[in-house]
Amino acid sequence: MAARIEHLVTSGQFSLDGGTWDVDNNVWLVGDDHEVVVIDAAHDADAIAEAVGDRRLAAIVCTHAHNDHIDAAPALAERTGAPIWLHPDDLPLWKQTHPDRLPDHWLADGQVIEAAGADLTVLHTPGHAPGAVCLYDPGLGTVFTGDTLFAGGPGATGRSYSHFPTIIDSIRDRLLALPVDTVVRTGHGDTTTIGAEAPQLQEWIARGH
């Protein structure tokens, strides 16, 4: 059975640098009727567990460690027994939200997470956060970009641990190199494609944020 992609939107708050904002997050599930991976366990462990159902949760993969992408991860892991994966460069951010619970495994650039026929290749794409990653599956023709690339531009870089030139390098070198018809499934908001975003690169650079 081929892997499929399922989508859940959860709502909560993003907090960093003393500010707090209400946000809606995209939670992505990749798998089949028996096994699934969750990308970004945001806000609502109950809703995510309900979406997983009676399937085996093979992994909880964090695209980065801003609180709105990881706040439900430990509760979901405890409920399901699934391991939490994070890039080690985001450990300082992780500890702001979960000081007493470390991730179970460290993501590495080029690593492949396999589940239910899906092969999710880890692309380290720092800029929005030091340990930000995207997950690319050529078989599914999709890349899960977290907050690195959105419909209409790069993720925010105005807060701690972020850097605009770095995110531009990540997008140009790692994401825009993917096939133009690759579907971009983001951490917030609408889905787009690599081909739709690539022509805007110079405009983003000129805008500088």
Tab-separated table of C-alpha atoms in Angstrom:
chain	number	residue	atom	x	y	z
A	1	MET	CA	0.000	0.000	0.000
A	2	ALA	CA	1.427	3.362	-1.028
A	3	ALA	CA	1.988	6.051	1.545
A	4	ARG	CA	-0.454	8.921	1.655
A	5	ILE	CA	-0.391	12.386	3.176
A	6	GLU	CA	-2.937	13.552	5.712
A	7	HIS	CA	-3.333	17.086	7.051
A	8	LEU	CA	-4.526	18.422	10.379
A	9	VAL	CA	-4.691	22.048	11.551
A	10	THR	CA	-4.243	22.731	15.261
A	11	SER	CA	-4.413	26.061	17.054
A	12	GLY	CA	-2.446	27.501	19.947
A	13	GLN	CA	0.194	30.082	20.713
A	14	PHE	CA	3.733	30.823	19.583
A	15	SER	CA	5.980	32.437	22.182
A	16	LEU	CA	9.529	33.749	21.775
A	17	ASP	CA	11.561	36.729	22.953
A	18	GLY	CA	8.854	37.786	25.400
A	19	GLY	CA	6.025	37.960	22.862
A	20	THR	CA	3.095	35.617	22.316
A	21	TRP	CA	0.940	35.230	19.201
A	22	ASP	CA	-2.091	33.096	18.334
A	23	VAL	CA	-1.259	30.696	15.508
A	24	ASP	CA	-2.735	27.893	13.421
A	25	ASN	CA	-0.259	25.113	12.630
A	26	ASN	CA	-0.217	22.475	9.919
A	27	VAL	CA	0.376	18.966	11.260
A	28	TRP	CA	1.277	16.455	8.557
A	29	LEU	CA	0.840	12.683	8.756
A	30	VAL	CA	2.612	10.454	6.235
A	31	GLY	CA	1.799	6.762	6.148
A	32	ASP	CA	-0.709	4.065	5.318
A	33	ASP	CA	-3.384	2.097	7.157
A	34	HIS	CA	-0.832	0.493	9.484
A	35	GLU	CA	2.013	2.926	10.146
A	36	VAL	CA	2.432	6.687	10.126
A	37	VAL	CA	4.928	9.492	10.812
A	38	VAL	CA	3.818	12.795	12.346
A	39	ILE	CA	5.605	15.948	11.203
A	40	ASP	CA	5.344	18.719	13.837
A	41	ALA	CA	3.221	17.734	16.836
A	42	ALA	CA	1.636	21.132	17.387
A	43	HIS	CA	-0.628	22.202	20.248
A	44	ASP	CA	-3.095	19.314	20.563
A	45	ALA	CA	-1.847	15.813	21.363
A	46	ASP	CA	-5.428	14.510	21.601
A	47	ALA	CA	-6.366	15.655	18.098
A	48	ILE	CA	-3.139	14.282	16.619
A	49	ALA	CA	-3.554	10.948	18.425
A	50	GLU	CA	-7.094	10.741	17.080
A	51	ALA	CA	-5.798	11.297	13.549
A	52	VAL	CA	-3.194	8.568	14.054
A	53	GLY	CA	-5.900	6.209	15.307
A	54	ASP	CA	-4.842	2.622	15.860
A	55	ARG	CA	-1.868	2.863	13.511
A	56	ARG	CA	1.694	2.522	14.763
A	57	LEU	CA	3.278	5.946	15.129
A	58	ALA	CA	6.810	5.339	13.870
A	59	ALA	CA	8.233	8.792	14.580
A	60	ILE	CA	7.414	12.330	15.639
A	61	VAL	CA	9.644	14.519	13.477
A	62	CYS	CA	10.184	18.176	14.410
A	63	THR	CA	11.021	20.549	11.549
A	64	HIS	CA	12.399	22.927	14.202
A	65	ALA	CA	11.986	23.619	17.908
A	66	HIS	CA	9.846	26.736	18.132
A	67	ASN	CA	7.288	25.978	20.810
A	68	ASP	CA	4.282	25.956	18.476
A	69	HIS	CA	5.791	23.063	16.511
A	70	ILE	CA	6.834	20.904	19.482
A	71	ASP	CA	4.540	21.716	22.389
A	72	ALA	CA	2.463	18.536	22.015
A	73	ALA	CA	5.378	16.234	21.113
A	74	PRO	CA	6.182	14.809	24.587
A	75	ALA	CA	2.519	14.094	25.378
A	76	LEU	CA	2.046	12.400	22.002
A	77	ALA	CA	5.245	10.384	22.508
A	78	GLU	CA	4.143	9.285	25.954
A	79	ARG	CA	0.770	8.193	24.643
A	80	THR	CA	2.056	6.303	21.610
A	81	GLY	CA	5.594	5.238	22.494
A	82	ALA	CA	6.879	6.999	19.369
A	83	PRO	CA	10.344	8.587	19.433
A	84	ILE	CA	10.836	12.328	18.945
A	85	TRP	CA	13.386	13.412	16.341
A	86	LEU	CA	15.004	16.872	16.249
A	87	HIS	CA	18.115	18.393	14.708
A	88	PRO	CA	20.674	18.942	17.503
A	89	ASP	CA	21.281	22.582	16.541
A	90	ASP	CA	17.792	23.380	17.828
A	91	LEU	CA	18.359	21.959	21.316
A	92	PRO	CA	18.589	25.442	22.935
A	93	LEU	CA	15.150	26.307	21.541
A	94	TRP	CA	13.755	22.912	22.541
A	95	LYS	CA	14.895	23.435	26.141
A	96	GLN	CA	12.918	26.683	26.346
A	97	THR	CA	9.722	24.646	25.998
A	98	HIS	CA	10.711	21.236	27.389
A	99	PRO	CA	13.611	21.720	29.851
A	100	ASP	CA	13.102	18.317	31.474
A	101	ARG	CA	12.566	16.109	28.416
A	102	LEU	CA	15.132	15.672	25.644
A	103	PRO	CA	14.310	14.459	22.125
A	104	ASP	CA	14.939	10.750	21.631
A	105	HIS	CA	17.023	10.955	18.455
A	106	TRP	CA	18.965	13.567	16.487
A	107	LEU	CA	18.214	14.310	12.862
A	108	ALA	CA	21.132	14.569	10.433
A	109	ASP	CA	21.322	16.063	6.963
A	110	GLY	CA	20.836	13.368	4.351
A	111	GLN	CA	19.239	10.910	6.759
A	112	VAL	CA	16.193	9.030	5.438
A	113	ILE	CA	13.206	8.327	7.679
A	114	GLU	CA	11.289	5.367	6.321
A	115	ALA	CA	7.709	4.506	7.189
A	116	ALA	CA	4.854	2.890	5.321
A	117	GLY	CA	6.595	3.106	1.959
A	118	ALA	CA	7.547	6.755	2.381
A	119	ASP	CA	11.192	7.828	2.290
A	120	LEU	CA	11.589	11.226	3.933
A	121	THR	CA	15.049	12.658	3.291
A	122	VAL	CA	16.206	15.195	5.872
A	123	LEU	CA	17.455	18.483	4.408
A	124	HIS	CA	19.122	20.730	7.000
A	125	THR	CA	17.845	24.214	6.129
A	126	PRO	CA	18.928	26.651	8.863
A	127	GLY	CA	17.850	30.270	8.946
A	128	HIS	CA	14.434	30.388	10.593
A	129	ALA	CA	16.058	28.344	13.344
A	130	PRO	CA	19.571	26.851	13.534
A	131	GLY	CA	18.312	23.274	13.385
A	132	ALA	CA	15.469	23.775	10.938
A	133	VAL	CA	14.977	20.873	8.542
A	134	CYS	CA	12.792	20.078	5.576
A	135	LEU	CA	11.659	16.570	4.664
A	136	TYR	CA	11.680	15.626	0.981
A	137	ASP	CA	10.025	12.554	-0.507
A	138	PRO	CA	10.570	12.312	-4.275
A	139	GLY	CA	8.142	9.399	-4.514
A	140	LEU	CA	5.357	11.537	-3.095
A	141	GLY	CA	6.565	14.576	-5.034
A	142	THR	CA	6.469	16.715	-1.922
A	143	VAL	CA	8.656	18.550	0.560
A	144	PHE	CA	7.564	19.427	4.076
A	145	THR	CA	9.198	22.769	4.773
A	146	GLY	CA	8.122	23.667	8.304
A	147	ASP	CA	8.721	27.416	8.613
A	148	THR	CA	11.609	27.594	6.127
A	149	LEU	CA	9.519	28.282	2.992
A	150	PHE	CA	5.908	29.427	2.723
A	151	ALA	CA	3.585	30.331	-0.117
A	152	GLY	CA	4.993	33.759	-0.898
A	153	GLY	CA	8.321	33.753	0.840
A	154	PRO	CA	10.800	32.573	3.445
A	155	GLY	CA	10.013	32.070	7.105
A	156	ALA	CA	10.474	34.892	9.579
A	157	THR	CA	14.002	35.782	10.649
A	158	GLY	CA	13.420	38.713	12.973
A	159	ARG	CA	13.774	36.874	16.279
A	160	SER	CA	16.410	35.065	18.303
A	161	TYR	CA	18.320	32.196	16.679
A	162	SER	CA	17.265	33.268	13.155
A	163	HIS	CA	19.256	34.796	10.286
A	164	PHE	CA	17.970	36.098	6.951
A	165	PRO	CA	21.037	35.456	4.720
A	166	THR	CA	21.167	31.894	6.062
A	167	ILE	CA	17.537	31.113	5.249
A	168	ILE	CA	18.006	32.531	1.739
A	169	ASP	CA	21.017	30.238	1.233
A	170	SER	CA	19.013	27.268	2.508
A	171	ILE	CA	16.082	27.968	0.206
A	172	ARG	CA	18.227	28.662	-2.856
A	173	ASP	CA	20.654	25.775	-2.430
A	174	ARG	CA	18.468	23.053	-0.937
A	175	LEU	CA	14.830	23.728	-1.849
A	176	LEU	CA	14.866	25.528	-5.180
A	177	ALA	CA	17.127	22.750	-6.462
A	178	LEU	CA	14.187	20.336	-6.174
A	179	PRO	CA	11.958	19.577	-9.204
A	180	VAL	CA	9.684	22.519	-10.021
A	181	ASP	CA	6.516	20.456	-9.625
A	182	THR	CA	7.428	19.463	-6.053
A	183	VAL	CA	4.528	20.308	-3.719
A	184	VAL	CA	5.590	22.463	-0.742
A	185	ARG	CA	3.649	21.588	2.407
A	186	THR	CA	4.298	24.296	4.965
A	187	GLY	CA	4.152	24.714	8.721
A	188	HIS	CA	1.428	27.349	8.489
A	189	GLY	CA	-0.953	28.400	5.749
A	190	ASP	CA	-1.385	27.237	2.183
A	191	THR	CA	0.455	24.649	0.131
A	192	THR	CA	2.493	25.851	-2.860
A	193	THR	CA	5.086	24.432	-5.300
A	194	ILE	CA	8.793	24.940	-5.859
A	195	GLY	CA	8.025	26.272	-9.333
A	196	ALA	CA	5.644	28.902	-7.959
A	197	GLU	CA	8.161	30.200	-5.422
A	198	ALA	CA	11.462	30.044	-7.328
A	199	PRO	CA	10.882	33.137	-9.521
A	200	GLN	CA	10.422	35.286	-6.402
A	201	LEU	CA	13.888	34.653	-4.924
A	202	GLN	CA	15.482	37.911	-6.061
A	203	GLU	CA	12.491	39.881	-4.811
A	204	TRP	CA	12.853	38.295	-1.370
A	205	ILE	CA	16.542	39.132	-1.279
A	206	ALA	CA	15.836	42.731	-2.287
A	207	ARG	CA	13.183	42.994	0.420
A	208	GLY	CA	15.700	41.680	2.914
A	209	HIS	CA	13.369	39.987	5.401
